[in-house]
Short mmCIF file of C-alpha atoms in Angstrom, two decimals:
data_model
loop_
_atom_site.label_atom_id
_atom_site.label_comp_id
_atom_site.label_asym_id
_atom_site.label_seq_id
_atom_site.Cartn_x
_atom_site.Cartn_y
_atom_site.Cartn_z
CA MET A 121 -9.44 35.09 9.47
CA ASN A 122 -8.59 36.57 6.01
CA GLU A 123 -7.51 33.50 4.26
CA PRO A 124 -9.33 32.52 1.04
CA ASP A 125 -12.64 31.15 1.74
CA VAL A 126 -12.11 27.67 0.31
CA ASP A 127 -13.07 25.33 3.08
CA GLY A 128 -16.69 26.00 3.63
CA HIS A 129 -17.74 22.68 2.24
CA ARG A 130 -15.15 20.94 4.53
CA LEU A 131 -16.75 22.33 7.61
CA SER A 132 -20.11 21.25 6.33
CA ALA A 133 -18.68 17.77 5.65
CA THR A 134 -17.22 17.62 9.15
CA PHE A 135 -20.74 18.12 10.71
CA GLU A 136 -22.34 15.83 8.10
CA GLN A 137 -19.75 13.01 8.79
CA ALA A 138 -20.01 13.52 12.62
CA MET A 139 -23.83 13.40 12.66
CA HIS A 140 -24.24 10.83 9.96
CA GLY A 141 -27.63 9.40 10.60
CA VAL A 142 -28.10 10.71 14.11
CA GLY A 143 -29.84 13.50 16.03
CA PRO A 144 -27.22 14.56 18.69
CA ASP A 145 -27.44 16.89 21.61
CA LEU A 146 -27.06 20.15 19.67
CA GLY A 147 -27.24 22.62 22.58
CA PRO A 148 -23.46 23.03 23.06
CA LEU A 149 -22.88 23.08 19.37
CA ILE A 150 -25.41 25.76 18.68
CA ALA A 151 -24.20 27.82 21.61
CA ALA A 152 -20.52 27.47 20.38
CA GLY A 153 -21.63 28.40 16.85
CA ALA A 154 -23.40 31.47 18.13
CA GLN A 155 -20.40 32.67 20.09
CA GLN A 156 -17.81 32.18 17.34
CA GLY A 157 -19.86 32.50 14.24
CA ARG A 158 -19.59 36.30 14.19
CA SER A 159 -15.86 36.25 14.12
CA ILE A 160 -15.44 34.28 10.94
CA ARG A 161 -16.33 34.85 7.36
CA ARG A 162 -20.07 34.97 6.50
CA ARG A 163 -20.06 31.97 4.30
CA ARG A 164 -18.19 29.73 6.72
CA ARG A 165 -20.66 30.73 9.46
CA LEU A 166 -23.40 29.83 7.06
CA THR A 167 -22.05 26.37 6.36
CA VAL A 168 -21.35 25.47 9.98
CA ALA A 169 -24.79 26.75 11.17
CA ALA A 170 -26.44 25.08 8.36
CA ALA A 171 -25.19 21.66 9.20
CA VAL A 172 -26.29 22.25 12.76
CA THR A 173 -29.82 23.42 11.73
CA ALA A 174 -30.13 20.75 9.11
CA VAL A 175 -30.27 18.12 11.76
CA ALA A 176 -32.08 20.14 14.58
CA ALA A 177 -35.55 20.19 12.73
CA LEU A 178 -38.05 22.81 14.11
CA ALA A 179 -41.77 22.60 13.48
CA VAL A 180 -44.02 25.28 11.79
CA GLY A 181 -47.58 25.03 10.96
CA GLY A 182 -49.55 23.82 7.91
CA SER A 183 -49.53 20.44 6.21
CA VAL A 184 -49.56 18.64 2.92
CA ALA A 185 -51.81 15.56 2.48
CA LEU A 186 -50.25 12.97 0.32
CA ARG A 187 -53.02 11.41 -1.87
CA ALA A 188 -53.47 7.70 -2.90
CA GLY A 189 -50.76 6.46 -5.25
CA GLY A 190 -47.64 7.23 -3.12
CA GLY A 191 -44.02 7.46 -4.43
CA ALA A 192 -42.69 10.06 -6.60
CA SER A 193 -45.93 10.24 -8.63
CA ALA A 194 -48.13 11.12 -5.77
CA THR A 195 -49.89 14.47 -5.95
CA VAL A 196 -49.84 17.02 -3.23
CA ALA A 197 -52.59 19.27 -1.94
CA ALA A 198 -52.19 22.26 0.22
CA ALA A 199 -53.86 22.11 3.67
CA SER A 200 -54.42 24.70 6.31
CA ALA A 201 -51.98 27.54 6.17
CA SER A 202 -52.48 28.63 9.70
CA PRO A 203 -48.98 29.43 11.24
CA SER A 204 -50.30 28.05 14.58
CA ALA A 205 -51.07 24.64 13.33
CA SER A 206 -48.56 21.76 14.05
CA PRO A 207 -48.90 18.05 14.41
CA SER A 208 -49.47 16.86 17.97
CA PRO A 209 -46.49 14.90 19.36
CA SER A 210 -47.19 11.21 20.25
CA SER A 211 -48.35 10.57 23.72
CA ALA A 212 -45.41 8.12 23.93
CA ALA A 213 -42.85 10.90 23.44
CA ALA A 214 -39.89 10.05 25.63
CA THR A 215 -38.90 13.25 27.30
CA PRO A 216 -37.53 13.52 30.94
CA ASP A 217 -40.60 15.06 32.49
CA LYS A 218 -42.94 12.97 30.29
CA LYS A 219 -44.65 16.10 28.96
CA ASP A 220 -45.47 16.58 25.34
CA PRO A 221 -42.77 18.88 23.97
CA GLN A 222 -43.67 22.12 22.37
CA PRO A 223 -41.44 23.10 19.48
CA VAL A 224 -39.95 26.56 18.66
CA ARG A 225 -42.50 28.65 16.85
CA GLU A 226 -41.17 29.93 13.61
CA SER A 227 -42.41 32.64 11.36
CA ASP A 228 -44.20 32.01 7.98
CA ASP A 229 -41.71 33.88 5.65
CA GLY A 230 -43.48 33.20 2.40
CA ALA A 231 -41.79 33.52 -0.88
CA GLU A 232 -38.11 32.79 -1.45
CA GLN A 233 -35.97 34.83 -3.82
CA PRO A 234 -34.91 32.47 -6.56
CA LEU A 235 -31.35 32.52 -7.71
CA PRO A 236 -31.24 33.47 -11.49
CA GLY A 237 -29.38 31.24 -13.68
CA ASN A 238 -26.96 32.28 -16.51
CA GLY A 239 -25.01 30.83 -19.30
CA PRO A 240 -26.62 27.40 -20.06
CA ASN A 241 -28.96 27.92 -17.27
CA ALA A 242 -30.24 31.25 -18.61
CA GLY A 243 -34.00 31.61 -17.99
CA LYS A 244 -33.98 29.11 -15.27
CA VAL A 245 -33.70 29.59 -11.40
CA GLY A 246 -31.89 27.63 -8.73
CA LEU A 247 -33.60 24.86 -6.87
CA THR A 248 -35.52 26.39 -3.97
CA GLY A 249 -36.33 25.08 -0.62
CA HIS A 250 -39.99 25.18 -1.54
CA ALA A 251 -39.36 22.99 -4.65
CA THR A 252 -37.18 20.59 -2.83
CA LEU A 253 -39.75 19.97 -0.15
CA LEU A 254 -42.47 19.59 -2.75
CA ALA A 255 -40.36 16.80 -4.38
CA LEU A 256 -39.70 15.18 -0.97
CA SER A 257 -43.36 15.31 0.07
CA ARG A 258 -44.37 13.50 -3.08
CA ALA A 259 -41.77 10.78 -2.54
CA LEU A 260 -42.77 9.93 0.92
CA PRO A 261 -45.44 7.35 1.75
CA ALA A 262 -48.88 8.63 0.94
CA ASN A 263 -50.45 7.40 4.11
CA GLY A 264 -48.83 10.24 6.15
CA ARG A 265 -48.99 14.10 6.31
CA THR A 266 -46.24 16.60 6.03
CA SER A 267 -45.88 19.94 7.82
CA GLY A 268 -43.37 22.26 9.54
CA TYR A 269 -41.72 23.33 6.04
CA ALA A 270 -38.37 25.22 6.45
CA GLY A 271 -35.23 25.59 4.30
CA TYR A 272 -33.13 27.78 2.01
CA SER A 273 -31.04 27.60 -1.11
CA GLN A 274 -27.68 29.20 -2.07
CA THR A 275 -24.91 29.11 -4.71
CA VAL A 276 -21.53 27.69 -3.53
CA GLY A 277 -18.18 27.31 -5.27
CA TRP A 278 -16.73 23.84 -4.57
CA THR A 279 -13.89 24.33 -6.93
CA GLY A 280 -13.32 28.09 -6.49
CA PRO A 281 -15.19 31.38 -6.94
CA GLU A 282 -15.52 30.94 -10.67
CA ARG A 283 -17.69 27.75 -10.24
CA LYS A 284 -21.23 28.16 -8.84
CA ASP A 285 -23.44 25.27 -7.76
CA VAL A 286 -26.74 25.23 -6.01
CA MET A 287 -27.02 23.78 -2.46
CA VAL A 288 -30.36 23.41 -0.63
CA ARG A 289 -31.05 22.44 2.98
CA ALA A 290 -34.68 21.92 3.96
CA ARG A 291 -36.68 20.12 6.42
CA LEU A 292 -40.30 18.94 7.33
CA THR A 293 -42.26 17.00 9.83
CA TYR A 294 -43.78 13.57 8.64
CA ASP A 295 -46.61 11.98 10.60
CA ASP A 296 -48.27 8.62 9.58
CA GLY A 297 -50.59 8.89 12.58
CA THR A 298 -48.42 7.10 15.09
CA GLY A 299 -46.30 10.37 15.86
CA PRO A 300 -44.24 12.80 14.03
CA ALA A 301 -40.64 12.40 12.77
CA GLU A 302 -38.31 15.12 11.44
CA VAL A 303 -37.16 14.61 7.92
CA GLY A 304 -34.19 16.70 6.57
CA ILE A 305 -32.87 16.87 2.98
CA VAL A 306 -29.55 18.30 1.57
CA VAL A 307 -28.98 18.75 -2.09
CA GLU A 308 -25.44 19.57 -3.02
CA GLY A 309 -24.95 20.19 -6.76
CA GLY A 310 -21.42 19.63 -8.19
CA ILE A 311 -19.91 18.30 -4.99
CA GLY A 312 -19.30 14.92 -6.59
CA ALA A 313 -16.36 16.46 -8.37
CA GLN A 314 -14.54 16.73 -5.06
CA PHE A 315 -14.77 12.97 -4.09
CA ARG A 316 -11.57 10.97 -4.30
CA PRO A 317 -11.09 7.17 -3.83
CA GLY A 318 -10.15 6.12 -0.30
CA SER A 319 -10.38 8.11 2.98
CA HIS A 320 -9.51 11.83 3.20
CA PRO A 321 -11.06 12.72 6.64
CA VAL A 322 -11.50 16.32 7.38
CA GLY A 323 -9.03 17.86 9.86
CA PRO A 324 -5.89 20.09 10.13
CA GLY A 325 -3.69 19.92 7.05
CA SER A 326 -6.32 18.22 4.84
CA ASP A 327 -6.82 19.42 1.44
CA PRO A 328 -10.20 21.44 1.35
CA TYR A 329 -10.80 20.56 -2.24
CA ILE A 330 -10.77 16.73 -1.75
CA ILE A 331 -13.43 14.63 -0.07
CA GLY A 332 -12.92 10.96 0.59
CA TYR A 333 -15.36 8.52 -0.86
CA ASP A 334 -14.87 6.06 1.85
CA ASP A 335 -15.69 8.56 4.48
CA TYR A 336 -19.28 8.82 3.16
CA PHE A 337 -20.03 5.71 1.22
CA SER A 338 -18.01 2.79 2.53
CA CYS A 339 -19.78 0.66 5.17
CA ASP A 340 -16.34 -0.63 6.29
CA LYS A 341 -15.28 2.82 6.99
CA LEU A 342 -18.64 3.96 8.57
CA ASN A 343 -18.88 0.85 10.65
CA ALA A 344 -15.43 1.30 12.10
CA THR A 345 -16.77 4.22 14.06
CA GLY A 346 -18.85 1.72 16.12
CA GLN A 347 -21.80 4.14 16.07
CA LEU A 348 -24.18 2.50 13.59
CA ARG A 349 -26.71 -0.15 13.95
CA SER A 350 -26.76 -1.15 10.33
CA CYS A 351 -25.06 0.14 6.91
CA SER A 352 -25.53 -1.05 3.42
CA GLY A 353 -23.92 0.41 0.20
CA SER A 354 -24.37 -0.22 -3.41
CA VAL A 355 -23.80 1.04 -6.90
CA LEU A 356 -27.03 1.57 -8.83
CA PRO A 357 -27.48 0.63 -12.53
CA ASP A 358 -27.22 4.30 -13.65
CA GLY A 359 -23.87 4.60 -11.81
CA SER A 360 -25.12 6.37 -8.62
CA HIS A 361 -23.65 5.45 -5.36
CA LEU A 362 -26.12 4.74 -2.54
CA VAL A 363 -25.55 4.18 1.21
CA LEU A 364 -28.20 3.49 3.76
CA THR A 365 -27.50 3.69 7.59
CA GLU A 366 -29.15 3.56 10.83
CA ARG A 367 -28.16 4.73 14.19
CA ALA A 368 -29.84 4.23 17.50
CA VAL A 369 -28.63 5.69 20.93
CA GLY A 370 -30.96 5.11 23.70
CA ALA A 371 -34.42 6.18 22.70
CA THR A 372 -33.01 8.30 19.78
CA VAL A 373 -33.32 6.69 16.28
CA SER A 374 -32.27 8.03 13.03
CA ARG A 375 -31.98 6.71 9.51
CA ASN A 376 -30.15 8.08 6.60
CA ALA A 377 -30.00 7.65 2.89
CA SER A 378 -27.20 9.36 0.79
CA LEU A 379 -27.00 9.28 -3.05
CA LEU A 380 -24.05 10.52 -5.16
CA ARG A 381 -25.44 10.71 -8.70
CA PRO A 382 -23.56 10.69 -11.96
CA ASP A 383 -24.18 14.39 -12.44
CA ASN A 384 -22.07 14.91 -9.27
CA THR A 385 -25.01 15.97 -7.30
CA LYS A 386 -25.25 14.57 -3.76
CA VAL A 387 -28.70 14.07 -2.13
CA THR A 388 -29.10 13.15 1.56
CA VAL A 389 -32.34 12.39 3.35
CA THR A 390 -32.35 11.74 7.13
CA ALA A 391 -35.27 10.83 9.33
CA SER A 392 -35.08 11.23 13.14
CA ASN A 393 -37.46 10.90 16.01
CA THR A 394 -36.07 13.93 17.63
CA ARG A 395 -36.86 17.71 17.43
CA LEU A 396 -35.21 20.85 18.79
CA ILE A 397 -37.59 22.35 21.45
CA THR A 398 -35.67 25.52 22.28
CA TYR A 399 -32.69 27.06 20.75
CA GLN A 400 -30.70 26.76 24.06
CA GLY A 401 -31.47 23.09 24.67
CA GLY A 402 -30.83 19.94 22.92
CA PRO A 403 -33.38 17.87 20.92
CA VAL A 404 -35.95 15.67 22.67
CA VAL A 405 -37.47 12.37 21.60
CA LEU A 406 -40.90 12.84 20.04
CA ARG A 407 -41.94 9.19 19.58
CA ASP A 408 -40.79 5.64 19.69
CA GLY A 409 -39.01 4.47 16.72
CA LEU A 410 -39.65 5.90 13.12
CA PRO A 411 -42.45 5.77 10.74
CA LEU A 412 -40.15 5.58 7.64
CA THR A 413 -38.06 2.61 6.80
CA LEU A 414 -34.72 2.64 5.07
CA ASP A 415 -36.41 1.37 1.82
CA GLN A 416 -38.83 4.39 2.02
CA LEU A 417 -35.89 6.72 2.43
CA LYS A 418 -34.07 5.20 -0.40
CA ALA A 419 -37.20 5.90 -2.62
CA ALA A 420 -37.24 9.50 -1.30
CA VAL A 421 -33.56 10.15 -1.97
CA MET A 422 -33.82 8.80 -5.58
CA ALA A 423 -36.95 10.78 -6.35
CA THR A 424 -36.96 13.16 -9.45
CA GLY A 425 -37.18 16.77 -8.76
CA TYR A 426 -33.77 17.45 -7.06
CA GLN A 427 -32.33 19.20 -10.00
CA GLU A 428 -30.05 22.25 -9.59
CA TRP A 429 -31.88 24.48 -11.95
CA ILE A 430 -35.62 24.56 -12.47
CA THR A 431 -38.01 26.77 -14.42
CA PRO A 432 -39.62 29.90 -12.68
CA GLU A 433 -43.00 28.13 -13.24
CA GLU A 434 -41.91 25.06 -11.16
CA ALA A 435 -40.59 27.37 -8.43
CA LYS A 436 -43.78 29.32 -8.30
CA GLN A 437 -45.89 26.13 -8.20
CA ALA A 438 -43.92 24.96 -5.18
CA GLU A 439 -44.17 28.20 -3.52
CA GLN A 440 -47.95 28.06 -3.65
CA THR A 441 -48.01 24.51 -2.48
CA ILE A 442 -45.50 24.34 0.35
CA ARG A 443 -47.06 26.80 2.83
CA PRO A 444 -46.42 28.21 5.40
CA PHE A 445 -42.57 28.19 4.92
CA HIS A 446 -39.89 29.41 7.27
CA ASP A 447 -36.75 30.93 5.82
CA ASP A 448 -34.05 28.73 7.47
CA THR A 449 -31.12 30.70 6.40
CA PRO A 450 -28.55 30.09 9.21
CA GLU A 451 -27.72 33.78 9.83
CA ARG A 452 -31.35 34.43 10.43
CA ASN A 453 -31.69 31.76 13.13
CA MET A 454 -28.47 31.98 15.04
CA PRO A 455 -29.24 32.45 18.75
CA SER A 456 -28.20 35.61 20.53
CA PRO A 457 -24.42 35.69 21.37
CA LEU A 458 -23.64 34.18 24.87
CA PRO A 459 -22.34 36.61 27.45
CA THR A 460 -18.64 36.70 27.62
CA ALA A 461 -16.62 36.68 30.81
CA THR A 462 -15.04 39.95 31.91
CA PRO A 463 -11.24 39.66 32.26
CA VAL A 464 -9.95 40.25 35.70
CA THR A 465 -7.03 42.46 35.95
CA LYS A 466 -4.53 41.53 38.49
CA PRO A 467 -3.63 44.44 40.81
CA ALA A 468 -0.03 45.60 40.60
CA ASP A 469 2.24 44.47 43.40
CA GLN A 470 2.25 46.97 46.25
CA GLY A 471 5.70 45.78 47.23
#
């Protein structure tokens, strides 16, 4: 447990690859993470739990109304900031008992503490969860409303402790009037430097500094898992690499857009029709299908605003608009540890 902390991104990549475009039953994963997370290094625990919480979206109150215009140029207006407000699940929600699911209530934690930049980024701050969600909200179709804002940002070192990049994980609920969907976003600055041609799957003996391009952006590789309904990949005119996937398992549907930009930033946007209802149980289906198409997710993942470093004024504007906001830092939201079994001592032979 005292080895150099170099494989945090590999653990994150493991979850991201395993959950590529799907909302799985997260109950056992969360429970296992809670039981083991306290025995490993802090950053590794953050990375594992982050990947879990990134796909298990939880609702909080408040909403942002997207005005006419749509796309990345749409303006955003703050709506009610009541922590108790949340979109009503669709009456078609496919839960075992046919009851409308009630999400976990999360606190409104207000402002984030921006990460200060230095060197060429002096005077700037790291991209915040608020700013990421503001850009995402503006990029989603204007006929819907967003709410349930949560997220966090941190600096990471993909190539060692001397290199610091910004990583943000955030989520919101999007509802176009036909029922809510959970939309998650991950922005990983600098991670593109770790991608190599071919497949380099995570696992024992793998190089923690190498990520296989095919494992994330090759439809041949992704389709080989037999878990996807569709997959399309392309290289855009600016050199960005884009892959769009869809997965459906029973009533669960998820769509994913992943973009690897020339600046080595990877942006991933995932929409799912499931939501975590309790920390102990798995997610439930909120609605039939999804209100967001793959083309709409493509527009969202390509939106401007997902830059590693922003001005303090941009961070402040986002903080005032994206409200209420829940601090989703994994160590804050890990469930209580599970009770452990008491070992039984075998009595000595009485011979």
